[in-house]
CSV table of C-alpha atoms in Angstrom, one decimal:
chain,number,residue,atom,x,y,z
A,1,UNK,CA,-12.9,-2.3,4.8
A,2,UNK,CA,-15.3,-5.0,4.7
A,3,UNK,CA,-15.0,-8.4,6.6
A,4,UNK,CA,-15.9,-10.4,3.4
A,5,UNK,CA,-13.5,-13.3,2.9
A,6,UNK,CA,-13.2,-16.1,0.7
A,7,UNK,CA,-11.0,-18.8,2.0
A,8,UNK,CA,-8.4,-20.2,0.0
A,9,UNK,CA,-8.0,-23.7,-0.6
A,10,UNK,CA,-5.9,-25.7,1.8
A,11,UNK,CA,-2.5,-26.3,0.4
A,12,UNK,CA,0.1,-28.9,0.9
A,13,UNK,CA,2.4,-28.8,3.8
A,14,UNK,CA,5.6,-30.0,2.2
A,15,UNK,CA,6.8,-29.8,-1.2
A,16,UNK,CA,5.7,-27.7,-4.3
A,17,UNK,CA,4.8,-31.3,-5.7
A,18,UNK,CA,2.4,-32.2,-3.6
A,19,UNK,CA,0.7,-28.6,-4.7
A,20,UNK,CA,-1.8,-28.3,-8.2
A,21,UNK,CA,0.3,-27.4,-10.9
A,22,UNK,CA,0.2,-23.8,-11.2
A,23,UNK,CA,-1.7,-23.6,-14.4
A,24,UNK,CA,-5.2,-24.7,-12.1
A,25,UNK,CA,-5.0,-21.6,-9.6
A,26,UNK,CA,-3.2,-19.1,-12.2
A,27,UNK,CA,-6.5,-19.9,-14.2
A,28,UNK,CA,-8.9,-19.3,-11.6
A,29,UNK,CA,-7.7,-16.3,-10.6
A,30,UNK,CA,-7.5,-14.9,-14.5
A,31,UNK,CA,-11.2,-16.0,-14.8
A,32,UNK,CA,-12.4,-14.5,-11.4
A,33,UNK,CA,-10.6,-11.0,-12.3
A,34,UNK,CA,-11.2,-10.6,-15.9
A,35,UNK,CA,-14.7,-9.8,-15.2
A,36,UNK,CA,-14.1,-7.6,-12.4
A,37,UNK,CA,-11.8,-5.4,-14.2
A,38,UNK,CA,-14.3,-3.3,-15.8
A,39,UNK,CA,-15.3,-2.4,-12.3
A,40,UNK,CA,-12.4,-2.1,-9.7
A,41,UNK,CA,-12.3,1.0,-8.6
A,42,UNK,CA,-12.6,1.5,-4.8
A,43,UNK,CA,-16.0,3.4,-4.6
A,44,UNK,CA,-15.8,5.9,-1.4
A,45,UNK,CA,-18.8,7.2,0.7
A,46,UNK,CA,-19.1,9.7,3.4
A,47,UNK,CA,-15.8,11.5,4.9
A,48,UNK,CA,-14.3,9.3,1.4
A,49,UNK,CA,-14.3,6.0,3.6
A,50,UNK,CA,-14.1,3.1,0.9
A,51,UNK,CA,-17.6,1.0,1.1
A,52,UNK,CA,-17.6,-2.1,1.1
A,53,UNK,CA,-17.8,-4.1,-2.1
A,54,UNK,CA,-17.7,-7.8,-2.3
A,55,UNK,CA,-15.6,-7.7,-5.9
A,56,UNK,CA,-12.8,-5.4,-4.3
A,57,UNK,CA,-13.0,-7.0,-1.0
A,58,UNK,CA,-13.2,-10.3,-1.8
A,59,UNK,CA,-13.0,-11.4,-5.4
A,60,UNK,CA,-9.8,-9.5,-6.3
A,61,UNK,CA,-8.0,-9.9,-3.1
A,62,UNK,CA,-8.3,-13.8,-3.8
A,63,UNK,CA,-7.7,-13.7,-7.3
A,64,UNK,CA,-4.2,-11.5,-6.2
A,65,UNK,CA,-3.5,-13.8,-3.4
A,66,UNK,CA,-3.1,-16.6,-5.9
A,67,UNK,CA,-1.4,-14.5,-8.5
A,68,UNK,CA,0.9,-13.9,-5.7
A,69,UNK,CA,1.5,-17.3,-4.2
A,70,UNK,CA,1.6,-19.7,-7.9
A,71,UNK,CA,2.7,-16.7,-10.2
A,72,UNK,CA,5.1,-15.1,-7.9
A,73,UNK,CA,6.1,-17.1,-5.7
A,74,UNK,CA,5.5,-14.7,-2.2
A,75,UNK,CA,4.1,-15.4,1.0
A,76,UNK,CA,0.1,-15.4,0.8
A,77,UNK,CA,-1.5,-16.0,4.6
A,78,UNK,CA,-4.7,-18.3,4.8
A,79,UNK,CA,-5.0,-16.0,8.1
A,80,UNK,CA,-8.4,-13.7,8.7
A,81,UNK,CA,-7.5,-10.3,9.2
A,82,UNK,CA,-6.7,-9.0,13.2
A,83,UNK,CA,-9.0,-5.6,13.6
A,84,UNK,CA,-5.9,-3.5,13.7
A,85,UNK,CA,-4.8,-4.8,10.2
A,86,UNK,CA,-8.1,-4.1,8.7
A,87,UNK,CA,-7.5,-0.2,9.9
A,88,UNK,CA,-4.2,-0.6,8.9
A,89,UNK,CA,-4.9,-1.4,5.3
A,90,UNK,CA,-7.7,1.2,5.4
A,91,UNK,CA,-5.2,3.8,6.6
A,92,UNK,CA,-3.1,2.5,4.1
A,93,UNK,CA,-5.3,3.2,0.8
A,94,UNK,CA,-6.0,6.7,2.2
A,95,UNK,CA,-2.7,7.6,2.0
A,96,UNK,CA,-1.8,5.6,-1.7
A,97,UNK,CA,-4.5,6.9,-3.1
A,98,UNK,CA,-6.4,10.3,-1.2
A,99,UNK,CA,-8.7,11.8,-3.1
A,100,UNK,CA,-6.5,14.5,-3.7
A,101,UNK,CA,-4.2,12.3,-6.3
A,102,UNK,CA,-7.1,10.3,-8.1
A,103,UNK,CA,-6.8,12.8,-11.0
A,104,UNK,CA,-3.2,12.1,-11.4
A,105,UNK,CA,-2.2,9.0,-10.0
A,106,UNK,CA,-3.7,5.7,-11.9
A,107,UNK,CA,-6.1,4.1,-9.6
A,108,UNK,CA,-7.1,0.9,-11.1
A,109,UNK,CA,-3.1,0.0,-11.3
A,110,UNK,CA,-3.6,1.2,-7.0
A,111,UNK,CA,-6.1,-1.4,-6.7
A,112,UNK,CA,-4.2,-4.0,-8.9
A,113,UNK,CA,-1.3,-3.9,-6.7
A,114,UNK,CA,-3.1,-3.7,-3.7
A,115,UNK,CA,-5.1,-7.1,-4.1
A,116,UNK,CA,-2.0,-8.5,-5.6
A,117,UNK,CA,-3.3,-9.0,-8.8
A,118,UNK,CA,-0.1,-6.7,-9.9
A,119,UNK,CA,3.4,-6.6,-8.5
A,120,UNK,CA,5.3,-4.3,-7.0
A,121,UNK,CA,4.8,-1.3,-9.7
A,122,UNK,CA,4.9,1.8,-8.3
A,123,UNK,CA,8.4,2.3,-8.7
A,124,UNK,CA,7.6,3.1,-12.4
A,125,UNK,CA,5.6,6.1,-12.1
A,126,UNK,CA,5.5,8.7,-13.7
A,127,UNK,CA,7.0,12.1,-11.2
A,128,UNK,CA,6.0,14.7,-14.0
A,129,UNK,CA,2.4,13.7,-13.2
A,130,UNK,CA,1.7,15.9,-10.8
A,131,UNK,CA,3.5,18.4,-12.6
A,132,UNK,CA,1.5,17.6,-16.1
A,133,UNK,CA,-2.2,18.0,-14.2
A,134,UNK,CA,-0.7,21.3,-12.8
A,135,UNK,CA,0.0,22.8,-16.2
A,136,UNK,CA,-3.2,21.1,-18.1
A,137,UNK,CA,-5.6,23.9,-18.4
A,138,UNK,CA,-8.4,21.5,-19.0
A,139,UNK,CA,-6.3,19.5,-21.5
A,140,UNK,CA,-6.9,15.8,-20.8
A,141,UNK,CA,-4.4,13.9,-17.8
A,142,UNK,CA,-3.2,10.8,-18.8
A,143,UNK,CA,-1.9,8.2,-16.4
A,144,UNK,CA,-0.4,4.9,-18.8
A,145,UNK,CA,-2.1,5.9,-21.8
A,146,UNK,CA,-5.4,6.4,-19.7
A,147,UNK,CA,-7.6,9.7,-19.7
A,148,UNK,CA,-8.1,10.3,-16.1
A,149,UNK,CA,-9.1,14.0,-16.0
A,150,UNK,CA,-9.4,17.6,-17.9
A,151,UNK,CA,-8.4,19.7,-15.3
A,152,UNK,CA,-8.6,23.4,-15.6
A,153,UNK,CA,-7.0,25.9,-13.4
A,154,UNK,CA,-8.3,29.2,-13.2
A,155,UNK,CA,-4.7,31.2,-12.7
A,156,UNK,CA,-1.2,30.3,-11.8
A,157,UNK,CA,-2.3,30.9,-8.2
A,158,UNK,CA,-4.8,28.4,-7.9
A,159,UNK,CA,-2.2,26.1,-8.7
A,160,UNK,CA,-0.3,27.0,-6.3
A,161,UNK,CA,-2.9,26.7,-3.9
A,162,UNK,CA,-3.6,23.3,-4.9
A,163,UNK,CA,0.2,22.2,-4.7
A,164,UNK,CA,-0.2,23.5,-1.0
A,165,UNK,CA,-3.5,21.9,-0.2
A,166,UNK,CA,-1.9,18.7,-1.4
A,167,UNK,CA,0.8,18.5,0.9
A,168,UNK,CA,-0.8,19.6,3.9
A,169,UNK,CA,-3.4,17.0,3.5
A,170,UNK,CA,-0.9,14.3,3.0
A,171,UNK,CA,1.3,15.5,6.0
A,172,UNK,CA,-2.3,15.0,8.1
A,173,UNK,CA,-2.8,11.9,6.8
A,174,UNK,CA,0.5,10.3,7.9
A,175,UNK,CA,0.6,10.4,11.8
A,176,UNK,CA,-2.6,8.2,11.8
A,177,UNK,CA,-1.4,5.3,9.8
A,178,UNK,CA,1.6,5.1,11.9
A,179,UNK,CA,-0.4,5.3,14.5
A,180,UNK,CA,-1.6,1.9,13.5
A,181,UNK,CA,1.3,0.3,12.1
A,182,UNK,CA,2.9,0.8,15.5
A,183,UNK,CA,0.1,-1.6,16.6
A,184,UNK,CA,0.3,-4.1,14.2
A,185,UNK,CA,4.0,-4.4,14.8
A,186,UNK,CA,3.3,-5.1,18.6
A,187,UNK,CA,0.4,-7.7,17.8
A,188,UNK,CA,3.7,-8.8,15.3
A,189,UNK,CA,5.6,-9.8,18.1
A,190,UNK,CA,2.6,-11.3,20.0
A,191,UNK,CA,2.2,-13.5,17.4
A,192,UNK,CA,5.6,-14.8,17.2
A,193,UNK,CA,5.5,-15.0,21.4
A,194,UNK,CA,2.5,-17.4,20.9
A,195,UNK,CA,4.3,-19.6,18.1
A,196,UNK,CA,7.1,-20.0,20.3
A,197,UNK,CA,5.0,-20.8,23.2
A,198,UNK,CA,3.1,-23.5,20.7
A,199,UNK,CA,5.5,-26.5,19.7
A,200,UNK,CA,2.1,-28.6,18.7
A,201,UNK,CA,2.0,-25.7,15.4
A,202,UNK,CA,0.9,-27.3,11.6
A,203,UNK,CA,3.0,-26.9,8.9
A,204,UNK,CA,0.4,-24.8,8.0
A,205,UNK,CA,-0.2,-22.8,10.7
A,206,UNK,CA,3.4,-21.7,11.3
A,207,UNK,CA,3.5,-20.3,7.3
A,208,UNK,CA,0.4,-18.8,7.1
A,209,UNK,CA,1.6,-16.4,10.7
A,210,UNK,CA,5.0,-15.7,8.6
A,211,UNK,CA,2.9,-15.0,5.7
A,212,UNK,CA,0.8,-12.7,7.4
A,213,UNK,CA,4.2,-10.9,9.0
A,214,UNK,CA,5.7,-10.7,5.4
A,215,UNK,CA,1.8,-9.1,4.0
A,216,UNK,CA,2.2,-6.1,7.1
A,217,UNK,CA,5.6,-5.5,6.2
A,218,UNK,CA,4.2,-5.0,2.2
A,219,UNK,CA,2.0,-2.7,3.4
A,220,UNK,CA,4.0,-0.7,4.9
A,221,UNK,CA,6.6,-0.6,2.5
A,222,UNK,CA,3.8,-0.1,0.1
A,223,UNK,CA,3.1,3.5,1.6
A,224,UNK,CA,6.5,3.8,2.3
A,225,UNK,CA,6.9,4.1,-1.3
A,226,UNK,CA,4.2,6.0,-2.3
A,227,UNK,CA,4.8,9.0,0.4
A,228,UNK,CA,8.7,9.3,-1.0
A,229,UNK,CA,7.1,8.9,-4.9
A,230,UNK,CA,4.9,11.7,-4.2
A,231,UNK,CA,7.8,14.1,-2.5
A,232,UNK,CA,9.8,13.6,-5.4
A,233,UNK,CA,6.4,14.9,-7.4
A,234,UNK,CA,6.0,17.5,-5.6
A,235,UNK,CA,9.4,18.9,-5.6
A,236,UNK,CA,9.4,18.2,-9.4
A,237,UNK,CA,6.5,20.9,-9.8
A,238,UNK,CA,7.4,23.3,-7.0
A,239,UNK,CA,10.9,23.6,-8.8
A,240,UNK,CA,9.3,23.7,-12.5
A,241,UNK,CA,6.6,26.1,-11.5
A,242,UNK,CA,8.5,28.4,-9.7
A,243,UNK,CA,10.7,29.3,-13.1
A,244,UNK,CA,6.9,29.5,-15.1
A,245,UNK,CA,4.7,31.2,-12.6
A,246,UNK,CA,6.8,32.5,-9.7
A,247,UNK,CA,4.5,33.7,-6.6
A,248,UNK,CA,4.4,35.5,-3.5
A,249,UNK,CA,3.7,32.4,-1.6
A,250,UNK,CA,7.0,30.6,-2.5
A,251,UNK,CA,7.7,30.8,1.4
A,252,UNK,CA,4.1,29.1,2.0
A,253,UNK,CA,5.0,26.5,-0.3
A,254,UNK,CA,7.9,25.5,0.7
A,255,UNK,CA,6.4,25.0,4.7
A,256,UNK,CA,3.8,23.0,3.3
A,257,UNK,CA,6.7,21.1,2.3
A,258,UNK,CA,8.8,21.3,4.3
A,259,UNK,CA,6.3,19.9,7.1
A,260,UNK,CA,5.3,17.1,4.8
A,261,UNK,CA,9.2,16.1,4.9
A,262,UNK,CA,9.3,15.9,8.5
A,263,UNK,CA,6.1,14.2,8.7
A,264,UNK,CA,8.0,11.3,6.4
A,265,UNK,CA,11.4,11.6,7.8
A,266,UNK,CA,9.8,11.2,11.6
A,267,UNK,CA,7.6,8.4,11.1
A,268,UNK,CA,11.3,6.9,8.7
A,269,UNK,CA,13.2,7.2,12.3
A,270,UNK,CA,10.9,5.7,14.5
A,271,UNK,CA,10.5,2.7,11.9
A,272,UNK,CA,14.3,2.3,12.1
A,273,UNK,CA,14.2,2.0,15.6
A,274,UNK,CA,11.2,-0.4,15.4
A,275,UNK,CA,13.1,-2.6,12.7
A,276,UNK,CA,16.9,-2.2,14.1
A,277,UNK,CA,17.5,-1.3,10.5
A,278,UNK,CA,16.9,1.4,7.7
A,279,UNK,CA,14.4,1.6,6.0
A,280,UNK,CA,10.3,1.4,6.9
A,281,UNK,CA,9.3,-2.0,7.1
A,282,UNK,CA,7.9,-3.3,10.4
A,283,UNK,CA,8.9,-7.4,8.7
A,284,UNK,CA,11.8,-7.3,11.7
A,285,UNK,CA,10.4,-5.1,14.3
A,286,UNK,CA,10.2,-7.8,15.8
A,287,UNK,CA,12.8,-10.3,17.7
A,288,UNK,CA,12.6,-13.8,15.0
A,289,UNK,CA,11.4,-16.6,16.1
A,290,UNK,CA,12.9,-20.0,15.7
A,291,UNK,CA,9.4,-21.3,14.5
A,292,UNK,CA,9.4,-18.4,11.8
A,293,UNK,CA,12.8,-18.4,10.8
A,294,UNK,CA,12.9,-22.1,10.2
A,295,UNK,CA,12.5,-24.2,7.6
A,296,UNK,CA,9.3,-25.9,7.9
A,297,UNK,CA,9.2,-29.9,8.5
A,298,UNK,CA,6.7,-32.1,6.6
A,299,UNK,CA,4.9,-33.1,9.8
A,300,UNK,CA,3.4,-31.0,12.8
A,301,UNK,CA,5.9,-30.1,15.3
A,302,UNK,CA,5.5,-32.9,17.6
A,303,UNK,CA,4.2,-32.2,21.7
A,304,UNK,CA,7.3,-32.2,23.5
């Protein structure tokens, strides 16, 4: 993922008065995107790593940030990316959207909720997806109205070959990315360490490190999301296709996913035990600090 940033503009410490009315940045970030549209689809090199592309890296994710912050209302960080949360968003998109799902999962409605140009949508997706490009025959996919593929299978095997192939890749794919969000969730708690340890802390300062705790914990949620959505798809066609093409390699199938289960359920435990709660997000691994969890004072915290 590229290193290209634009920089928001500062914001006002105190009240959402003292802020331009949210017509001026909900404008900007309509004109910047509009003509990116056309255009936002991640394009992948070598080994499928996303290149780097100033309109995805740059234009959209600043357009989204102030979607987010004066349309939505969340918690946008003015912070530059830490190495680790650069791999962790790459590791992140790999597993949203492999290159295994991109003829059945919609990937410019991906990338709109990725820069945050979109909300929280994923919930609303389709689980007979999977199932539909399974049984196309070269008919045309269709993600929200969208032709996204004429797939052909050659015989009911191949299809269940390509059920299998699917969940062994995403069961690969998931050890990796927690690798890294185990990272980020220490670097979490650094971060909060070192705005305990600094009572001289802006206004700013102190929301832009919540912020940027609130954005990891998105992310991880985001996948989170995605790997349980795409369980429920895959269960959706094993059980359908089973009834219109049983196999031989039913006990093959139901490894694949049964490891893939695992794989999720693992990586659900150890995020529970991170947290101290259920659930995947990484927003209270760590111990909160009174400078995060407080309501932020018009002035800088003055030197004690």
């Amino acid at each position: 993922m590229s290193r290209i940033a634009i920089r928001r503009p500062g914001r006002a410490a105190t009240d959402a008065a003292a802020r331009p009315p949210r017509i001026v940045p909900l404008a900007l970030a309509i004109a910047l995107a509009l003509p990116a549209l056309g255009g936002c689809i991640r394009q992948t090199g070598d080994f499928d790593r996303v290149e780097a592309n100033p309109i995805n890296d740059a234009v959209l994710p600043f357009a989204g940030g102030l979607v987010a912050e004066y349309g939505r209302g969340e918690l946008v960080s003015g912070f530059q990316n830490t190495d680790r949360e650069l791999v962790l968003r790459q590791r992140a998109w790999a597993l949203v959207v492999p290159p295994h799902t991109k003829d059945w999962i919609g990937e410019i409605l991906v990338e709109g909720q990725r820069t945050r140009l979109l909300p929280e949508i994923d919930h609303r997706y389709n689980v007979a997806a999977y199932w539909n490009l399974l049984r196309s025959d070269g008919l045309p996919i269709h993600v929200d109205r969208l032709e996204i593929s004429r797939y052909g299978f050659a015989s009911s095997e191949a299809r269940w070959a390509r059920l299998i192939s699917d969940m062994n890749q995403d069961a690969l794919l998931i050890g990796p990315f927690w690798a890294e969000a185990r990272r980020v969730a220490g670097d979490d708690r650094a971060r909060l360490a070192a705005m305990n340890r600094r009572p001289d802390l802006s206004v700013n300062e102190l929301r832009d490190a919540t912020a940027r705790i609130d954005e990891n914990a998105r992310v991880l949620d985001w996948v989170w999301r995605s790997m349980r959505f795409r369980l429920v798809s895959y269960r959706y066609a094993i059980d359908r296709l089973a009834v219109e093409t049983p196999t031989d390699r039913r006990a093959a199938v139901e490894r694949a996913y049964a490891a893939l289960e695992q794989a999720i359920h693992a990586a659900e435990r150890e995020s529970t035990l991170l947290a101290g709660r259920p659930g995947p997000s990484i927003a209270t691994a760590v111990k909160p600090s009174r400078l995060a969890t407080a309501t932020p004072p018009d002035e800088p915290v003055p030197q004690k």
